[in-house]
Short mmCIF file of C-alpha atoms and ligand atoms in Angstrom, two decimals:
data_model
loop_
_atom_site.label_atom_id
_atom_site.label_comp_id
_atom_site.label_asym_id
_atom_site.label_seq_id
_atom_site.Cartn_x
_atom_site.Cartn_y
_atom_site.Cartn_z
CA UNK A 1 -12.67 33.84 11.26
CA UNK A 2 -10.58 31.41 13.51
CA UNK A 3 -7.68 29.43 13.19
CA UNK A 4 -7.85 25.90 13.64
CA UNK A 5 -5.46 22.90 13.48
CA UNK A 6 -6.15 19.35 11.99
CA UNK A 7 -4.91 16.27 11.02
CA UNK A 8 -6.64 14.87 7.49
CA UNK A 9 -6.43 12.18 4.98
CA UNK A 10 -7.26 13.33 1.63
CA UNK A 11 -10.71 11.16 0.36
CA UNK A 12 -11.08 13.21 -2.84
CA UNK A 13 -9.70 16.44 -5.14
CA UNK A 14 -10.47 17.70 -7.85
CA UNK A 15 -8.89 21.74 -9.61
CA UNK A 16 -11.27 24.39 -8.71
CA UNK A 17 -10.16 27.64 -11.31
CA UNK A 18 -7.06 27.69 -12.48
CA UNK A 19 -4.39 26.71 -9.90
CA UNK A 20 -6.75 25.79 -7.09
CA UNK A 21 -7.21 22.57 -5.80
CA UNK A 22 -10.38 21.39 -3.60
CA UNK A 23 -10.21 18.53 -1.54
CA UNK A 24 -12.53 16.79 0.64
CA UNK A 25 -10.77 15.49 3.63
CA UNK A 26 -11.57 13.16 6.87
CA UNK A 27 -10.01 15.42 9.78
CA UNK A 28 -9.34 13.49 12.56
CA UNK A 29 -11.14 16.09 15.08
CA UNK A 30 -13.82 17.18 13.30
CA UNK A 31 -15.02 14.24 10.93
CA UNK A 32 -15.12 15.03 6.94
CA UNK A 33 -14.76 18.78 5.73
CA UNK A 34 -13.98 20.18 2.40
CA UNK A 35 -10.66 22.65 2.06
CA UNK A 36 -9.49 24.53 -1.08
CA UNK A 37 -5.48 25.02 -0.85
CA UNK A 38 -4.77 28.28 -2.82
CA UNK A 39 -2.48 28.03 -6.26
CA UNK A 40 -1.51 24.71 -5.48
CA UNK A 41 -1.49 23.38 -8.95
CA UNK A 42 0.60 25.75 -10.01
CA UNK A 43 2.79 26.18 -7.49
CA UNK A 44 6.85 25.14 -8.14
CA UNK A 45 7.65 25.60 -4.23
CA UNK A 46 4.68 22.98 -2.49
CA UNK A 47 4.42 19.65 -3.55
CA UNK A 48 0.96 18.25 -5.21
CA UNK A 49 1.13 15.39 -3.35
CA UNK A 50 -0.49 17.08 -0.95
CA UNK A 51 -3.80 16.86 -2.84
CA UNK A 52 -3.17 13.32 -3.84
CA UNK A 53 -6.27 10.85 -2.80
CA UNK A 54 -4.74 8.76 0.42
CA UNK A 55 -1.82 11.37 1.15
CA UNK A 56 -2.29 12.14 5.48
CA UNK A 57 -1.67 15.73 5.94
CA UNK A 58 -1.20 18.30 9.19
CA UNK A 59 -3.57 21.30 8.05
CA UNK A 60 -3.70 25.16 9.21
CA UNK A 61 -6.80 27.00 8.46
CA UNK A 62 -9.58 29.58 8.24
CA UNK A 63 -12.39 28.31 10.21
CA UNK A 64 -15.69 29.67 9.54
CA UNK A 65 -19.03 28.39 10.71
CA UNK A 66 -21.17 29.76 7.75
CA UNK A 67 -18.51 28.90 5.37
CA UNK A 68 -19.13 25.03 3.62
CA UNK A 69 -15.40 24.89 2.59
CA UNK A 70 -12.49 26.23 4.16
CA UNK A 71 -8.82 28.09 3.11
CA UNK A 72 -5.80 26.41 3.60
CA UNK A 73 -3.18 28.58 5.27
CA UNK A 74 -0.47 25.81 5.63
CA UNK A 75 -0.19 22.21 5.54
CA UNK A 76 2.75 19.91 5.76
CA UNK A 77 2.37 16.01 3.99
CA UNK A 78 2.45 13.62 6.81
CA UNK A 79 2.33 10.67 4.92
CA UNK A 80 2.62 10.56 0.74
CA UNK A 81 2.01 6.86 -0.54
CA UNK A 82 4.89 6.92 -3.29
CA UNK A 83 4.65 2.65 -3.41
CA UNK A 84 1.01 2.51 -4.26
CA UNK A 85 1.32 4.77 -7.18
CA UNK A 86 3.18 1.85 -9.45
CA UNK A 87 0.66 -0.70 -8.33
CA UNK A 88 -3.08 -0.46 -10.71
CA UNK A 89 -4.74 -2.63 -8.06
CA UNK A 90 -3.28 -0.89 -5.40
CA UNK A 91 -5.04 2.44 -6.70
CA UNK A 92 -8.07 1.21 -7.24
CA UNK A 93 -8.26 -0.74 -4.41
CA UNK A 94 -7.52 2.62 -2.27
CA UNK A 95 -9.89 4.60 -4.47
CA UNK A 96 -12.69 2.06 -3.61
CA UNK A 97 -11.91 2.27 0.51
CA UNK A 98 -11.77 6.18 0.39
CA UNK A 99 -14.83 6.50 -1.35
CA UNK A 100 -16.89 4.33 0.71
CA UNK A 101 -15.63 6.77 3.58
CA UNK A 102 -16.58 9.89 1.37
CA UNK A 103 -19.53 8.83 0.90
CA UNK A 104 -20.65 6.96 3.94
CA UNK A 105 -19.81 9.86 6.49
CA UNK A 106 -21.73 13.35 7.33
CA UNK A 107 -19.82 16.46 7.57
CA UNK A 108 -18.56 17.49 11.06
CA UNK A 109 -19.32 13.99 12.34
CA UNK A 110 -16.54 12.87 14.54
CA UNK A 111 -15.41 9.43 14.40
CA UNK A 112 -11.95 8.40 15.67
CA UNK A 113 -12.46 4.65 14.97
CA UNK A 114 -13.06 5.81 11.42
CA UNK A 115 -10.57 7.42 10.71
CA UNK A 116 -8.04 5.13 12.47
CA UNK A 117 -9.39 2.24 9.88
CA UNK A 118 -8.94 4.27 7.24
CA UNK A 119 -4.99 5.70 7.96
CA UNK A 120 -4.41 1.80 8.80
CA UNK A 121 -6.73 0.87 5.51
CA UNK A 122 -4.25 3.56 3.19
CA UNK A 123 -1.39 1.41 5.10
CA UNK A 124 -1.90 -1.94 4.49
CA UNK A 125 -3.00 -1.17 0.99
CA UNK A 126 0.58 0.00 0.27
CA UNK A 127 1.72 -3.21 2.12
CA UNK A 128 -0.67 -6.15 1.27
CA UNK A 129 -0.33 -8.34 -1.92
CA UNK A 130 -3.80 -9.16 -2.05
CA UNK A 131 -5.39 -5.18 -2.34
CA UNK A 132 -8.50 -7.04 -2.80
CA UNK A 133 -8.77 -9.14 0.07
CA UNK A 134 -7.72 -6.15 2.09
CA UNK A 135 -10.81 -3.90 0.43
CA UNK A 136 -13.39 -6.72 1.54
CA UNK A 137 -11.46 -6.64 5.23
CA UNK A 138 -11.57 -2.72 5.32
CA UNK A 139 -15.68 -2.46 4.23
CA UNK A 140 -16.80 -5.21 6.68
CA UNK A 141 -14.79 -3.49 9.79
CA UNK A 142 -16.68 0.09 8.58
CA UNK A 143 -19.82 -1.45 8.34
CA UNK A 144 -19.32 -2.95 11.15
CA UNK A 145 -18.27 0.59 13.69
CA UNK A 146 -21.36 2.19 11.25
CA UNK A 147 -23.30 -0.25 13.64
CA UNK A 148 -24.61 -2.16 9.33
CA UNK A 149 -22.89 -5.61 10.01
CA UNK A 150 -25.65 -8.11 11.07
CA UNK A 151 -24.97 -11.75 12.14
CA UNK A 152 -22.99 -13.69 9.19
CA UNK A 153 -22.97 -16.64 10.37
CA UNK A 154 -26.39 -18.05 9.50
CA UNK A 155 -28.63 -18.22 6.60
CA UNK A 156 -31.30 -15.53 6.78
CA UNK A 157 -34.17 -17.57 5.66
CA UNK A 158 -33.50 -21.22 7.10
CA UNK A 159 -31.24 -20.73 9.97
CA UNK A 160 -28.30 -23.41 8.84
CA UNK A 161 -25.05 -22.21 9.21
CA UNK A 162 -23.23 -25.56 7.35
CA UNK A 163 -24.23 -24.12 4.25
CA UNK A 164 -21.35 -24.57 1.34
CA UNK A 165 -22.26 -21.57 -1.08
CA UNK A 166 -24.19 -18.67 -0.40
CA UNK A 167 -25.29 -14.84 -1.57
CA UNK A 168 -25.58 -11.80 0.58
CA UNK A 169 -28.82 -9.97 0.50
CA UNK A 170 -28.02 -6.80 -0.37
CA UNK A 171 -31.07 -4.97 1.38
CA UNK A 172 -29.94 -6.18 4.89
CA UNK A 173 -26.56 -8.05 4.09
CA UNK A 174 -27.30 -11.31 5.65
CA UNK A 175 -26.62 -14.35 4.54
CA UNK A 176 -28.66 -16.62 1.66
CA UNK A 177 -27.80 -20.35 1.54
CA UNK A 178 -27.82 -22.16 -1.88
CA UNK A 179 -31.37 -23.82 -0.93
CA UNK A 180 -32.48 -19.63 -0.47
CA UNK A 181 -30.90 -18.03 -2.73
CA UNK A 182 -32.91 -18.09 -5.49
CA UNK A 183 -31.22 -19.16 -8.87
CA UNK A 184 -30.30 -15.71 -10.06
CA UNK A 185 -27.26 -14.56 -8.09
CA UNK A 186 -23.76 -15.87 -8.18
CA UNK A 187 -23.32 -18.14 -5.37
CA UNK A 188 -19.92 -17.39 -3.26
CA UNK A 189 -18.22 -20.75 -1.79
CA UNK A 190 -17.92 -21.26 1.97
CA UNK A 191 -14.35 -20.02 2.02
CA UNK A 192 -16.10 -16.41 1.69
CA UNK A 193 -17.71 -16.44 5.31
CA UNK A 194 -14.74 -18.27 6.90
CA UNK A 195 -12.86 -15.35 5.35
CA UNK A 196 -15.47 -13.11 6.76
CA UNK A 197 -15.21 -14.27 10.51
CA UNK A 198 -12.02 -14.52 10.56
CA UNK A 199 -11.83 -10.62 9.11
CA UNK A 200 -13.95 -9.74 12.31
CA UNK A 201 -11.63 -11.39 14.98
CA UNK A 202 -7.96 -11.32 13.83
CA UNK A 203 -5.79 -8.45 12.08
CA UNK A 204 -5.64 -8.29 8.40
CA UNK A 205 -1.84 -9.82 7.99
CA UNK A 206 -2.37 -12.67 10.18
CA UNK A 207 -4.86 -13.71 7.64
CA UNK A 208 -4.41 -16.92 5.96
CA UNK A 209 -7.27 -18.32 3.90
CA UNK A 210 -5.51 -20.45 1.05
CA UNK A 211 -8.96 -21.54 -0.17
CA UNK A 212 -10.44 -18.07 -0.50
CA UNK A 213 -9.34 -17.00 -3.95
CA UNK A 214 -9.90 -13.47 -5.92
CA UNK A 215 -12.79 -14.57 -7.54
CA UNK A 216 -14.44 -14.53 -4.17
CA UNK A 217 -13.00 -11.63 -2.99
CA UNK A 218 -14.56 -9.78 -5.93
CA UNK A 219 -17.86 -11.36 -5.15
CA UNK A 220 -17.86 -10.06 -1.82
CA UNK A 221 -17.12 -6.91 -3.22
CA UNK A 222 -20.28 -6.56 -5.41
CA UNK A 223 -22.46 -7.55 -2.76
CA UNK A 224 -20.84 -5.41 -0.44
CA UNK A 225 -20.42 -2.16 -2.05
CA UNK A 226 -24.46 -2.85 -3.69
CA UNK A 227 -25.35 -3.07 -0.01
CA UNK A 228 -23.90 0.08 0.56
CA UNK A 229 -25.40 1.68 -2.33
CA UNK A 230 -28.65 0.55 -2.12
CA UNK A 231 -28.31 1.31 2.27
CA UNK A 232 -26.68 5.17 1.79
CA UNK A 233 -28.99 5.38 -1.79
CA UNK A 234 -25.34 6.71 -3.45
CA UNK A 235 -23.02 5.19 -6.56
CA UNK A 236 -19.56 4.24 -5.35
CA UNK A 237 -18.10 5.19 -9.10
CA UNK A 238 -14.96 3.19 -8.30
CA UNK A 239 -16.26 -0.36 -7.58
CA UNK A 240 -16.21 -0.68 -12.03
CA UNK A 241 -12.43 -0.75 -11.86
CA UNK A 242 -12.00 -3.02 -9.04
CA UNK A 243 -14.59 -5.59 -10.43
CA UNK A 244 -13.37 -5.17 -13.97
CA UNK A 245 -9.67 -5.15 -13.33
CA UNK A 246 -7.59 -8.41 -14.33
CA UNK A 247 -4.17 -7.41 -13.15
ZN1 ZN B 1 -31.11 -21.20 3.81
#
């Protein structure tokens, strides 16, 4: 057994026996991996923030190549969001961007840019007043290093890119104008793909879209994460609180 060193940020945990805790986390060297720390939940000395979904943590452990999870030796908390934990829309906000990375990446697979959109995702979230607008920013940039983003800016079916409302298809995420679209999906207004483009070329707080409200925020969202689902063939369980959630 070896000892290696890692940087993580916690996607998911969940007790394992009686004071364990097993966590799935995105390592910065070595892609996603799944840890247990030992007596955790019972422990009075180590904080259970470490385990908390979001928290960045340095990591010591027990390497083994025919092993599927690994033993914590030591960890220290790098980063413990204390200001998202008042906030409902906060959590489910960062609940929906951490399992789209749970569930969207392989074990072992590598990915700096990932991971860098992620710690800066768990940032901003704890930042942002509009958690929503910053989920729809944070799945389009990951879909878009996944290589999944295709060209936005025109209808898929006629070509026109004037178009005032539109739907995403969700087997290829491409655009529908109102003339395509059929009659049965909820048509999102034009603000939507200005909101889109400008996602793609400027940084999330220099953002300033007065037209594009929640209500197309959570549209995007649907189609989105049912792009995702339907792409990866996967639930992302936490979409239902962002979609439902009036606060
Ligand atoms: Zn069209």
């Amino acid at each position: 057994m070896e000892i290696q060193k890692s940087t993580g940020i916690v996607l998911s945990s969940r007790t394992s026996g009686e004071a364990d805790l097993f966590c799935r986390i995105l390592t910065k060297e070595c892609g996603k991996r799944d840890f247990i720390i030992k007596g955790l939940k019972k422990s009075k000395r180590r904080s259970q923030s470490a385990a908390e979904p979001g928290t960045v943590l340095k990591l010591i452990y027990y390497f083994s190549e025919t092993r599927s999870s690994f033993i914590v030796k030591e960890f220290e908390v790098l980063r413990y969001n204390f200001d998202i934990r008042d906030n409902l829309q906060k959590i489910f906000n960062l609940y929906l961007i951490l399992e789209t990375v749970e569930k969207t990446s392989g074990y072992n697979d590598t990915d700096r840019q990932i991971f860098d959109l992620l710690a800066a995702g768990i940032d901003t979230v704890s930042k942002t007043d509009s958690p929503v607008n910053l989920s729809v920013f944070f799945i389009l940039h990951l879909l878009r290093l996944q290589g999944l983003l295709p060209d936005m800016k025109k209808c898929k079916k006629c070509g026109r890119t004037d178009y005032r409302e539109f739907t995403l298809d969700i087997s290829d995420l491409c655009p529908l104008c109102e003339n395509c679209s059929g009659s049965r999906m909820k048509l999102t207004q034009a603000s939507a793909r200005n909101f889109i483009e400008d996602s793609l070329t400027q940084k999330f707080m220099h953002l300033n879209n007065p037209d594009f409200n929640r209500d197309n925020a959570l549209n995007l969202i649907f189609y989105l994460v049912m792009f995702i689902e339907h792409y990866f063939n996967i639930e992302i369980k936490s979409k239902k609180n962002v979609l439902s959630s009036d606060v």
